[in-house]
Coordinates of C-alpha atoms and ligand atoms in Angstrom, one line a residue:
M55 CA -8.6 26.9 31.0
S56 CA -7.6 25.9 27.5
E57 CA -3.9 26.4 26.2
Q58 CA -5.1 25.1 22.6
A59 CA -5.3 27.4 19.7
Q60 CA -7.2 26.9 16.5
T61 CA -7.2 23.2 15.5
A62 CA -5.5 22.4 12.3
T63 CA -6.7 19.8 9.9
N64 CA -4.6 16.9 8.9
D65 CA -2.4 16.9 5.7
A66 CA -4.0 13.7 4.4
E67 CA -1.2 13.6 1.4
S68 CA 1.6 13.0 4.4
T69 CA -0.2 11.7 7.5
S70 CA 1.1 8.2 6.8
E71 CA 4.7 9.4 6.5
K72 CA 4.6 11.3 9.5
L73 CA 2.7 8.5 11.3
V74 CA 5.5 5.9 10.4
E75 CA 8.2 8.1 11.7
L76 CA 6.2 9.0 14.8
A77 CA 5.5 5.0 15.4
K78 CA 9.4 4.5 15.0
R79 CA 10.2 7.5 17.3
R80 CA 7.9 6.7 19.9
G81 CA 7.9 2.8 20.1
Y82 CA 4.6 2.0 18.1
F83 CA 6.4 -0.2 15.4
F84 CA 9.4 -0.2 13.2
Q85 CA 11.0 -2.6 10.7
S86 CA 12.8 -5.6 12.5
S87 CA 16.4 -6.7 12.5
G88 CA 17.4 -3.1 11.8
A89 CA 21.0 -3.9 13.2
Y90 CA 21.4 -6.5 10.1
G91 CA 19.8 -4.1 7.7
G92 CA 16.1 -4.6 8.1
V93 CA 14.0 -7.3 6.6
G94 CA 11.1 -6.3 4.1
G95 CA 7.6 -7.4 5.6
F96 CA 8.8 -7.9 9.1
Y97 CA 7.9 -5.5 11.9
T98 CA 8.5 -5.3 15.7
F99 CA 5.9 -3.4 17.7
G100 CA 7.3 -1.5 20.3
P101 CA 6.3 -0.7 24.1
Q102 CA 3.4 1.5 22.8
G103 CA 2.7 -0.6 19.7
A104 CA 2.4 -4.1 21.6
S105 CA 0.2 -2.3 24.4
L106 CA -2.3 -1.0 21.7
K107 CA -2.3 -4.0 19.8
G108 CA -2.9 -6.2 22.8
N109 CA -5.7 -3.5 24.0
V110 CA -7.3 -4.2 20.4
E111 CA -7.1 -7.9 20.6
D112 CA -8.7 -7.9 24.2
A113 CA -11.6 -5.5 22.7
W114 CA -12.2 -8.2 19.9
R115 CA -11.8 -11.1 22.4
D116 CA -14.5 -9.3 24.4
R117 CA -16.8 -8.6 21.9
F118 CA -16.4 -11.7 19.4
A119 CA -15.4 -14.5 21.6
V120 CA -17.0 -13.6 25.2
A121 CA -20.1 -11.5 24.1
E122 CA -20.9 -14.0 21.7
G123 CA -20.6 -17.2 23.8
N124 CA -17.9 -18.6 21.6
M125 CA -14.9 -20.6 22.4
E126 CA -11.3 -19.6 21.7
I127 CA -8.4 -21.8 21.0
D128 CA -4.8 -21.4 20.4
A129 CA -3.3 -24.1 17.8
P130 CA 0.1 -24.3 16.2
T131 CA 1.4 -22.0 13.7
I132 CA 3.3 -24.7 11.6
M133 CA 1.0 -27.7 10.2
P134 CA 1.8 -30.4 7.8
E135 CA 1.7 -30.6 4.3
P136 CA -1.5 -32.7 4.0
V137 CA -3.7 -29.9 6.0
F138 CA -2.8 -27.6 2.9
E139 CA -3.5 -30.1 0.4
A140 CA -7.0 -30.5 1.9
S141 CA -7.6 -26.8 2.2
G142 CA -6.6 -26.0 -1.2
H143 CA -4.0 -23.4 -0.1
L144 CA -1.1 -25.7 -1.9
D145 CA -2.6 -25.3 -5.1
G146 CA -4.7 -22.3 -5.1
F147 CA -3.1 -19.7 -2.6
D148 CA -1.2 -17.7 -5.2
D149 CA -0.4 -14.2 -6.4
M150 CA 0.7 -13.0 -9.7
L151 CA 4.2 -12.3 -10.1
V152 CA 6.3 -10.7 -12.5
E153 CA 10.0 -10.4 -12.7
C154 CA 12.0 -7.6 -14.3
D155 CA 14.6 -8.9 -16.8
E156 CA 16.8 -6.0 -16.0
C157 CA 17.3 -5.9 -12.4
G158 CA 15.9 -9.0 -11.5
E159 CA 13.3 -7.8 -8.7
S160 CA 10.0 -9.3 -8.5
H161 CA 6.8 -7.6 -8.4
R162 CA 3.1 -8.4 -8.1
A163 CA 1.8 -7.8 -11.5
D164 CA -1.8 -6.9 -10.3
H165 CA -0.2 -4.1 -8.4
V166 CA 1.8 -2.7 -11.1
V167 CA -1.4 -2.7 -13.2
E168 CA -3.5 -1.2 -10.6
D169 CA -0.7 1.5 -9.6
N170 CA -0.4 2.6 -13.3
T171 CA -3.9 2.1 -14.7
E172 CA -7.4 2.7 -14.3
Y173 CA -8.0 -1.0 -13.2
E174 CA -9.0 -1.2 -9.6
D175 CA -8.8 -4.9 -9.0
A176 CA -6.5 -6.6 -11.3
E177 CA -6.2 -9.4 -9.2
S178 CA -9.4 -10.5 -10.5
L179 CA -8.4 -10.5 -14.2
P180 CA -7.1 -13.8 -15.7
I181 CA -3.1 -14.0 -16.1
P182 CA -3.2 -13.4 -20.1
E183 CA -5.4 -10.3 -19.6
V184 CA -2.9 -8.8 -17.2
E185 CA -0.1 -9.5 -19.4
E186 CA -1.9 -7.8 -22.2
V187 CA -2.5 -4.7 -19.9
I188 CA 1.1 -4.7 -19.2
A189 CA 2.1 -4.5 -22.7
E190 CA -0.8 -2.4 -23.8
H191 CA 0.1 0.2 -21.4
Q192 CA 3.8 -0.2 -21.7
L193 CA 4.2 -0.6 -17.9
V194 CA 7.6 -0.3 -16.4
C195 CA 9.5 -2.0 -13.3
P196 CA 8.7 0.0 -10.3
S197 CA 12.5 -0.5 -9.0
C198 CA 14.4 0.2 -12.3
G199 CA 12.0 1.6 -14.8
A200 CA 12.9 -1.1 -17.5
G201 CA 9.9 -2.1 -19.6
L202 CA 7.9 -5.2 -18.2
A203 CA 6.1 -5.6 -21.8
G204 CA 6.4 -9.3 -22.9
Q205 CA 7.6 -10.6 -19.4
A206 CA 5.6 -13.7 -18.6
V207 CA 3.3 -13.2 -15.5
E208 CA 3.4 -16.4 -13.0
T209 CA 1.7 -17.6 -10.2
F210 CA 3.6 -17.7 -6.7
N211 CA 2.5 -19.5 -3.8
L212 CA 2.5 -17.7 -0.8
M213 CA 3.0 -20.4 2.0
F214 CA 6.6 -20.4 3.7
A215 CA 7.6 -23.9 3.6
T216 CA 9.7 -25.6 6.0
N217 CA 10.5 -29.2 7.2
I218 CA 9.2 -30.9 10.3
G219 CA 12.0 -32.8 11.9
P220 CA 15.6 -33.5 10.2
G221 CA 15.7 -34.2 6.5
D222 CA 12.8 -33.4 4.2
S223 CA 10.3 -36.2 4.1
D224 CA 7.9 -34.3 6.3
P225 CA 7.0 -31.0 4.8
G226 CA 5.0 -28.3 6.7
Y227 CA 4.2 -24.8 6.2
L228 CA 3.7 -21.8 8.5
R229 CA -0.2 -21.2 8.3
P230 CA -1.3 -18.6 6.0
E231 CA -4.6 -18.1 8.1
T232 CA -5.5 -19.0 11.7
A233 CA -8.6 -20.6 10.5
Q234 CA -7.2 -23.9 9.5
G235 CA -6.1 -24.6 13.0
I236 CA -9.7 -24.4 13.8
F237 CA -10.8 -26.4 10.8
V238 CA -8.5 -29.3 11.4
E239 CA -9.9 -29.9 15.0
F240 CA -13.4 -29.7 14.3
P241 CA -14.1 -33.4 15.1
R242 CA -12.9 -32.4 18.9
L243 CA -14.3 -28.9 18.9
K244 CA -17.8 -30.1 17.9
E245 CA -17.7 -32.6 21.1
Y246 CA -16.7 -29.4 23.2
A247 CA -19.8 -27.7 21.9
R248 CA -21.9 -30.9 22.8
N249 CA -22.6 -31.6 19.2
Q250 CA -25.1 -28.8 19.3
L251 CA -25.0 -26.1 16.3
P252 CA -24.6 -23.4 15.8
F253 CA -21.3 -22.7 17.5
G254 CA -18.4 -20.6 17.0
V255 CA -14.7 -21.3 17.8
T256 CA -12.1 -18.1 17.7
Q257 CA -8.3 -17.6 17.5
I258 CA -6.1 -14.7 17.7
G259 CA -2.5 -15.8 16.2
R260 CA 0.2 -15.1 14.0
A261 CA -0.4 -15.8 10.1
Y262 CA 2.4 -15.8 7.4
R263 CA 2.3 -15.4 3.7
N264 CA 5.4 -14.7 1.7
E265 CA 4.2 -11.5 -0.1
I266 CA 5.9 -10.7 -3.3
S267 CA 6.0 -7.0 -2.5
P268 CA 5.4 -6.1 1.2
R269 CA 4.5 -2.4 1.5
R270 CA 2.9 0.6 3.3
S271 CA 4.7 -0.6 6.5
I272 CA 2.2 -2.7 8.5
I273 CA -0.4 -2.7 5.9
R274 CA 1.0 -5.6 4.0
T275 CA 3.8 -7.7 5.9
R276 CA 4.9 -11.2 5.8
E277 CA 3.9 -12.1 9.5
F278 CA 1.0 -10.6 10.8
T279 CA -1.8 -11.2 13.5
Q280 CA -5.2 -12.4 12.6
A281 CA -8.2 -12.6 14.6
E282 CA -10.5 -14.9 13.4
L283 CA -14.1 -16.4 14.1
E284 CA -15.4 -19.6 12.3
Y285 CA -19.1 -20.1 13.0
F286 CA -20.8 -23.2 12.5
V287 CA -24.2 -23.4 11.3
D288 CA -26.8 -25.8 10.1
P289 CA -27.7 -24.1 6.7
E290 CA -31.2 -25.4 6.9
T291 CA -32.4 -24.1 10.0
D292 CA -30.0 -22.0 12.0
E293 CA -30.9 -18.2 11.9
P294 CA -28.9 -15.2 13.3
D295 CA -30.3 -12.8 15.5
L296 CA -30.7 -10.1 13.1
E297 CA -33.5 -8.1 14.9
S298 CA -30.4 -7.1 17.2
V299 CA -28.3 -5.5 14.6
A300 CA -31.2 -4.8 12.0
D301 CA -30.9 -0.8 13.0
V302 CA -27.1 -0.6 12.7
D303 CA -26.4 1.9 9.8
V304 CA -23.8 0.9 7.3
T305 CA -22.0 2.1 4.2
L306 CA -22.1 -0.6 1.5
Y307 CA -20.6 -0.8 -1.8
P308 CA -22.0 -4.0 -3.3
A309 CA -20.4 -5.7 -6.3
S310 CA -23.2 -4.7 -8.6
E311 CA -22.4 -1.2 -7.9
Q312 CA -18.6 -1.6 -8.5
N313 CA -19.7 -3.0 -11.8
K314 CA -21.6 0.1 -12.9
D315 CA -19.9 2.9 -14.7
D316 CA -21.4 5.4 -12.3
G317 CA -21.9 2.9 -9.5
D318 CA -21.5 4.3 -6.0
E319 CA -21.7 3.3 -2.2
I320 CA -25.1 2.8 -0.8
R321 CA -25.9 4.1 2.8
T322 CA -28.4 1.6 4.5
T323 CA -29.2 -0.4 7.4
I324 CA -28.3 -4.0 7.9
G325 CA -32.2 -4.9 8.0
D326 CA -32.9 -3.1 4.8
A327 CA -29.6 -4.6 3.2
V328 CA -31.0 -8.1 3.9
E329 CA -34.4 -7.4 3.1
E330 CA -33.6 -5.7 -0.4
G331 CA -31.0 -8.9 -1.1
V332 CA -28.2 -6.5 -1.0
I333 CA -26.5 -9.0 1.6
S334 CA -27.6 -12.2 0.6
S335 CA -26.4 -14.1 3.6
P336 CA -28.2 -13.2 6.9
W337 CA -25.3 -14.7 8.9
V338 CA -22.8 -12.4 6.8
A339 CA -25.2 -9.5 7.4
Y340 CA -25.2 -10.4 11.2
F341 CA -21.5 -10.3 11.6
L342 CA -21.3 -6.8 9.8
G343 CA -23.7 -5.5 12.2
V344 CA -21.8 -6.7 15.1
A345 CA -18.8 -5.3 13.6
K346 CA -19.5 -1.9 12.7
P347 CA -20.2 -0.6 16.0
W348 CA -17.1 -2.4 17.5
Y349 CA -14.9 -0.8 14.8
D350 CA -16.3 2.7 16.1
A351 CA -15.8 2.0 19.7
V352 CA -11.9 1.2 19.0
G353 CA -11.4 4.3 17.3
V354 CA -12.0 3.7 13.4
D355 CA -13.6 6.9 11.8
M356 CA -16.8 6.0 10.8
D357 CA -16.9 8.6 8.0
R358 CA -13.7 6.7 6.4
F359 CA -15.1 3.2 6.7
R360 CA -17.1 1.0 4.4
F361 CA -18.0 -2.9 3.6
R362 CA -17.1 -3.6 0.0
Q363 CA -18.2 -6.9 -1.5
H364 CA -15.8 -8.9 -3.2
L365 CA -16.2 -9.1 -7.2
S366 CA -16.4 -13.0 -8.2
G367 CA -13.0 -13.2 -9.7
E368 CA -11.7 -11.6 -6.2
R369 CA -12.8 -14.2 -4.1
A370 CA -10.7 -16.7 -2.2
H371 CA -10.9 -20.3 -3.3
Y372 CA -13.3 -21.4 -0.4
A373 CA -15.4 -18.5 -0.2
A374 CA -19.0 -18.2 -1.8
D375 CA -19.4 -14.5 -0.9
C376 CA -17.4 -12.4 1.0
W377 CA -17.6 -8.5 2.2
D378 CA -14.4 -6.7 3.5
A379 CA -14.5 -4.2 6.0
E380 CA -12.5 -1.3 4.5
S381 CA -10.6 1.7 6.1
E382 CA -9.5 5.1 4.1
I383 CA -6.1 5.7 4.6
D384 CA -4.5 8.9 2.7
G385 CA -7.2 8.4 -0.1
N386 CA -6.9 4.9 -0.8
W387 CA -9.2 1.9 0.6
I388 CA -7.5 -0.8 2.6
E389 CA -9.1 -4.1 3.7
M390 CA -9.1 -4.6 7.5
A391 CA -11.3 -7.5 7.8
G392 CA -13.2 -10.4 5.4
F393 CA -16.4 -11.7 6.4
A394 CA -16.7 -14.7 4.2
Y395 CA -19.5 -17.5 3.7
R396 CA -17.1 -20.5 3.5
S397 CA -19.9 -22.9 3.1
D398 CA -19.1 -26.5 3.9
Y399 CA -15.9 -26.4 1.6
D400 CA -13.3 -26.7 4.5
L401 CA -15.0 -29.2 6.6
S402 CA -16.1 -31.5 3.5
K403 CA -12.0 -31.1 2.1
H404 CA -10.9 -32.1 5.5
A405 CA -13.4 -35.2 5.9
E406 CA -12.3 -36.3 2.4
H407 CA -8.6 -35.9 2.7
S408 CA -8.3 -37.1 6.4
G409 CA -11.2 -39.8 6.4
D410 CA -12.0 -38.5 10.0
R411 CA -15.8 -37.2 10.9
F412 CA -16.4 -33.4 10.2
T413 CA -19.9 -33.7 10.5
V414 CA -22.6 -33.2 13.1
F415 CA -25.3 -35.6 14.0
K416 CA -28.6 -33.9 13.7
Q417 CA -31.5 -35.2 15.6
Y418 CA -35.0 -35.1 14.1
D419 CA -38.0 -34.0 16.2
E420 CA -39.6 -37.3 15.3
P421 CA -37.9 -40.4 14.1
K422 CA -38.3 -40.8 10.5
T423 CA -39.1 -44.0 8.7
V424 CA -37.1 -43.8 5.2
E425 CA -36.8 -46.3 2.4
R426 CA -32.9 -47.2 1.9
A427 CA -31.5 -49.0 -1.0
T428 CA -28.8 -51.3 0.1
V429 CA -26.5 -54.0 -1.5
D430 CA -25.2 -57.4 -0.1
P431 CA -23.1 -58.5 -2.9
D432 CA -22.4 -62.5 -3.2
M433 CA -18.5 -62.2 -2.8
S434 CA -18.0 -66.0 -4.1
Y435 CA -19.0 -64.2 -7.3
L436 CA -17.4 -60.9 -7.0
G437 CA -13.9 -62.7 -5.6
P438 CA -13.0 -64.9 -8.5
E439 CA -14.2 -62.3 -11.1
F440 CA -12.6 -59.2 -10.0
G441 CA -9.6 -60.5 -7.7
G442 CA -8.3 -57.3 -5.6
D443 CA -10.5 -55.3 -7.4
A444 CA -13.5 -57.0 -5.5
Q445 CA -13.8 -54.6 -2.6
A446 CA -13.8 -51.7 -4.8
V447 CA -16.6 -53.2 -6.8
V448 CA -18.7 -53.5 -3.4
E449 CA -18.2 -49.8 -2.9
E450 CA -19.2 -48.8 -6.5
L451 CA -22.6 -50.8 -6.1
E452 CA -23.1 -49.3 -2.6
D453 CA -22.6 -45.7 -3.9
L454 CA -24.9 -46.6 -7.0
A455 CA -27.7 -48.0 -4.9
A456 CA -27.7 -45.0 -2.8
R457 CA -27.6 -42.7 -6.1
D458 CA -29.6 -44.2 -8.5
R459 CA -31.9 -47.2 -7.8
A460 CA -33.1 -47.6 -11.4
A461 CA -29.8 -48.8 -12.2
F462 CA -30.8 -52.0 -10.6
D463 CA -34.0 -52.6 -12.6
G464 CA -32.6 -54.9 -15.4
D465 CA -30.7 -58.0 -15.4
V466 CA -27.5 -56.5 -15.3
V467 CA -25.9 -53.6 -13.3
E468 CA -23.2 -51.5 -15.2
I469 CA -20.4 -50.0 -13.2
E470 CA -17.5 -47.9 -13.8
L471 CA -14.1 -49.0 -12.5
E472 CA -10.8 -47.2 -13.5
D473 CA -12.3 -46.2 -16.7
D474 CA -13.7 -49.7 -17.7
T475 CA -17.2 -50.7 -17.6
H476 CA -18.4 -54.0 -16.0
D477 CA -21.7 -55.6 -16.0
I478 CA -22.8 -57.4 -12.9
P479 CA -25.8 -59.7 -13.0
V480 CA -28.4 -58.0 -10.3
E481 CA -28.9 -61.3 -8.7
K482 CA -25.3 -61.3 -7.4
T483 CA -25.5 -57.7 -6.0
G484 CA -28.1 -58.5 -3.3
F485 CA -30.2 -55.3 -4.1
A486 CA -33.0 -54.7 -1.9
V487 CA -35.2 -51.4 -0.7
E488 CA -35.7 -51.8 3.1
E489 CA -37.5 -49.5 5.6
Q490 CA -35.4 -48.1 8.2
T491 CA -36.4 -45.8 11.2
E492 CA -33.7 -43.1 11.7
A493 CA -33.4 -40.9 14.7
G494 CA -31.5 -38.4 12.8
E495 CA -28.5 -37.6 10.1
H496 CA -25.0 -36.5 9.9
I497 CA -24.8 -33.0 8.4
T498 CA -21.5 -30.9 7.3
P499 CA -21.9 -27.4 9.0
H500 CA -21.6 -24.2 7.1
V501 CA -18.8 -21.8 8.2
V502 CA -19.3 -18.2 8.4
E503 CA -16.0 -16.4 9.0
P504 CA -15.5 -12.8 10.1
S505 CA -11.7 -12.7 9.7
F506 CA -9.8 -9.4 11.0
G507 CA -6.4 -8.3 10.3
V508 CA -5.0 -6.8 13.9
D509 CA -2.1 -5.1 12.3
R510 CA -4.2 -3.1 9.7
L511 CA -6.8 -2.2 12.4
V512 CA -3.7 -1.0 14.5
Y513 CA -2.6 1.2 11.5
T514 CA -6.0 2.5 10.8
V515 CA -6.7 3.4 14.5
L516 CA -3.2 5.3 14.6
H517 CA -3.9 7.0 11.3
H518 CA -7.5 8.1 12.3
A519 CA -6.5 9.2 15.5
Y520 CA -3.3 11.3 14.3
R521 CA -3.9 14.9 14.9
E522 CA -1.8 18.2 14.5
D523 CA -2.6 21.8 16.3
E524 CA -1.2 24.6 17.7
V525 CA -0.8 25.1 21.3
D526 CA 0.7 28.1 22.8
G527 CA 2.3 29.3 19.6
E528 CA 4.0 25.9 19.1
E529 CA 2.9 23.0 16.8
R530 CA 1.7 20.0 18.4
T531 CA 1.2 16.6 17.3
Y532 CA -1.1 14.2 19.4
L533 CA -3.0 11.0 18.8
E534 CA -6.7 11.0 19.6
L535 CA -6.8 7.4 20.8
D536 CA -10.0 6.0 22.8
P537 CA -9.0 5.5 26.2
E538 CA -9.9 1.7 25.9
V539 CA -7.0 1.1 23.4
A540 CA -4.5 3.9 24.3
P541 CA -1.2 2.2 25.8
T542 CA -1.0 4.6 28.5
F543 CA -4.1 5.9 30.4
V544 CA -2.5 8.6 32.4
G545 CA 0.9 10.0 33.0
V546 CA 2.1 11.4 36.4
F547 CA 4.7 14.0 36.7
P548 CA 6.1 15.8 39.4
L549 CA 6.5 19.5 38.5
Q550 CA 10.3 19.6 39.3
N551 CA 13.1 17.4 40.7
D552 CA 12.3 17.6 44.4
D553 CA 12.0 14.6 46.7
E554 CA 8.9 15.4 48.3
L555 CA 7.1 16.1 44.9
E556 CA 8.7 12.9 43.6
A557 CA 7.7 10.7 46.7
E558 CA 3.8 12.1 46.3
A559 CA 3.7 11.3 42.7
Q560 CA 5.1 7.9 43.1
E561 CA 2.1 7.4 45.5
I562 CA -0.2 8.5 43.1
V563 CA 1.5 6.1 40.7
A564 CA 1.2 3.2 42.9
D565 CA -2.4 4.0 43.8
L566 CA -3.3 4.4 40.1
R567 CA -1.6 1.1 39.2
A568 CA -3.5 -0.8 42.1
E569 CA -7.0 0.4 40.5
G570 CA -5.5 -1.6 37.2
L571 CA -5.2 1.8 35.2
S572 CA -1.9 1.8 32.9
V573 CA 0.3 4.5 33.9
T574 CA 3.4 6.0 33.3
Y575 CA 5.9 8.2 35.5
D576 CA 7.8 10.8 34.0
D577 CA 10.3 13.4 35.7
S578 CA 12.7 14.3 32.7
G579 CA 12.7 17.6 30.9
N580 CA 10.2 20.4 31.5
I581 CA 6.9 19.8 32.2
G582 CA 5.7 21.3 28.5
R583 CA 7.9 18.5 26.7
R584 CA 6.4 15.9 29.1
Y585 CA 2.9 16.8 28.0
R586 CA 4.0 16.6 24.3
R587 CA 5.4 13.5 24.7
Q588 CA 2.3 12.1 26.2
D589 CA 0.2 13.8 23.8
E590 CA 2.3 12.1 20.9
V591 CA 1.9 8.6 22.1
G592 CA -2.0 9.3 22.6
T593 CA -2.2 9.2 26.7
P594 CA -5.6 10.6 27.3
F595 CA -4.7 12.3 30.8
C596 CA -1.8 13.7 32.4
V597 CA -1.7 14.2 36.3
T598 CA 0.9 16.8 37.6
V599 CA 2.2 16.9 41.3
D600 CA 3.1 20.6 42.3
Y601 CA 4.1 22.6 45.3
E602 CA 0.4 23.4 45.9
T603 CA 0.0 19.8 46.2
I604 CA 2.1 19.6 49.1
E605 CA 1.7 22.9 50.7
D606 CA -2.4 22.9 50.6
K607 CA -4.4 21.8 53.3
E608 CA -6.8 19.9 50.8
T609 CA -3.9 17.8 48.7
T610 CA -4.9 18.6 45.0
V611 CA -3.2 17.7 41.7
T612 CA -3.4 19.1 38.2
V613 CA -5.3 16.8 35.7
R614 CA -5.0 17.6 32.0
E615 CA -7.0 16.0 29.2
R616 CA -5.1 15.4 25.9
D617 CA -7.5 16.7 23.4
T618 CA -8.4 20.0 24.8
T619 CA -5.6 20.4 26.8
D620 CA -7.9 21.7 29.6
Q621 CA -6.7 21.6 33.1
T622 CA -8.6 21.1 36.2
R623 CA -7.4 20.8 39.9
L624 CA -8.8 17.7 41.9
P625 CA -8.2 16.6 45.4
V626 CA -5.9 13.6 45.7
D627 CA -8.3 11.7 47.4
D628 CA -10.8 11.5 44.8
L629 CA -8.3 11.0 41.9
V630 CA -8.2 7.4 41.6
E631 CA -11.9 6.9 41.7
A632 CA -12.5 9.7 39.2
L633 CA -10.1 8.4 36.8
A634 CA -11.1 4.8 37.1
E635 CA -14.8 5.9 36.4
I636 CA -13.4 8.0 33.1
R637 CA -11.8 4.9 32.2
E638 CA -15.0 2.7 32.5
G639 CA -16.9 5.6 30.5
D640 CA -19.0 6.4 33.5
L641 CA -17.7 10.0 33.8
E642 CA -16.7 12.7 31.6
F643 CA -13.4 14.8 32.1
E644 CA -15.6 18.2 31.9
E645 CA -17.8 16.9 35.1
L646 CA -14.6 16.9 37.3
Ligands
LIG953 N1 -9.3 -16.9 6.9 C1 -9.4 -15.7 6.0 C2 -8.4 -15.0 5.6 O1 -7.3 -15.2 5.8 P1 -7.8 -12.8 4.2 O2 -8.7 -11.8 3.7 O3 -6.9 -13.5 3.4 O4 -8.7 -13.8 4.7 C3 -7.9 -11.3 6.5 O5 -7.0 -12.4 5.5 C4 -7.2 -10.6 7.0 O6 -6.0 -10.7 7.4 C5 -7.6 -9.3 6.1 O7 -8.4 -8.6 5.7 C6 -6.1 -8.4 6.5 O8 -6.6 -7.5 7.5 C7 -5.1 -9.5 7.2 N2 -4.0 -9.6 6.2 C8 -4.1 -10.5 5.2 N3 -2.8 -10.3 4.5 C9 -2.1 -9.6 5.0 C10 -0.7 -9.2 5.1 N4 0.1 -9.5 4.0 N5 -0.3 -8.3 6.1 C11 -1.1 -7.8 7.0 N6 -2.4 -8.2 7.1 C12 -3.0 -9.2 6.2

């Protein structure tokens, strides 16, 4: 018995506007610090939003940490400057900024170009070219309309700086990605993994970027949540379980297609994409194959989803290859996650800057006998000859012996020290080639990184779930959220304000909560309005306690399904078990 009339299709043009309004009204998300005028790029998740976000994070943890057998950590959000010197963020984590001479507003130059020209990826253009495009197209300030031609485009580092402790001698930064909290702890984490590759470490937490122009509500903010997995592999020997994801269908938009005039997305499977070389890293392919069904399960519309490869100029400073998971929002594609092959970039940099060991000892199957070139310099010669630089000369000789044995073939060895060349008699170097038996070697693992933005995923899930239709001649808005992520699973109402009905309804609430279901109790306003409220926040089911419930011999309640608005009566005694089975996916509403 449906109260539902013809389903109206979404008005794609304005879904975002309507969603943002609904989000504020119903407690999904809203701009923070509103009492003080609000502040750009900071959002608070209200009761519904915090619950939805938490459910999405739990689903991510179940799939990417628990099911994959990875470890989870929780690191600080502020880290000292040397971390970001090593990671390259201090020098390379910049956006392009153009400031308007007229009104003083700053804008992302690449966004000004993309929004007003045919360029789709201005971020990958060099700065002089962006300046040229601005001049050529006579682009104007998005705030006041003044011309931007001739304005210098500059780089702007996105990290929020702070001081650790009083004074400014100990600079620190709010982490721009959760990943660094994992990389810097690698020397300890590898011990927890018993020095066995491959292994993965996950983290769900806040990241901070001082975005030049935060926009589109929670899509581009200055504080957001990332769910990241850093997967450490031996690039020579470790291989993913590609078989398990080979049949996953995917829509791919490779760089090669983006570079063509008539390039297009391709539909294929993960297995074929690897075989045909469309995705070069089997590890990246594996995680794309794991991610796609997961996105489907949490409620991303698969007809509005694709993986897009980064163009070469677009990749972050650490990435050798990267594919983004993108969702379509009002005709635009937004990046929800990046799947990057970071190679040994991060671990090598932290090893170089910290002096600590960011390697794993890889045992050979059989010990190997190898020839090693060594030096044992005569310090009674080097000391007087080089004074305080003698130790540096020893290190140079050691390096040279490992690198280029032939350099020791003549009577003298030539070394470079602070731009000067020095000749050292070979007999003073103690050069020798010895046979050594080695049990293994220290290798620097490579990193594959699936990096998910939780806020953008929450936005996508809400946007793709937004529906409008007509019920009993009245317009209705509802969110077709998957029960796994919906903030509330069931709403319970007494039909009227009546002690007996209320007591029965409260008892049902207590029983459902004891089963671990998330329940809301609502006794305000007429029943139709209460249904609309729950529809609008995406509650999949409502249970109404009416006079039949308390008068019938067999106590029954009405159970209503959100999307169809179909209703059925169910004995109270069966209610908890039936709803719990539906929540687990073991039963359909129609089977009740
Ligand atoms: N560790 C890799 C990394 O941070 P990223 O592509 O810069 O990669 C990963 O960020 C994800 O974080 C993005 O795909 C996006 O979903 C999210 N994200 C990045 N900047 C964001 C912002 N300003 N606001 C909201 N989410 C953001």
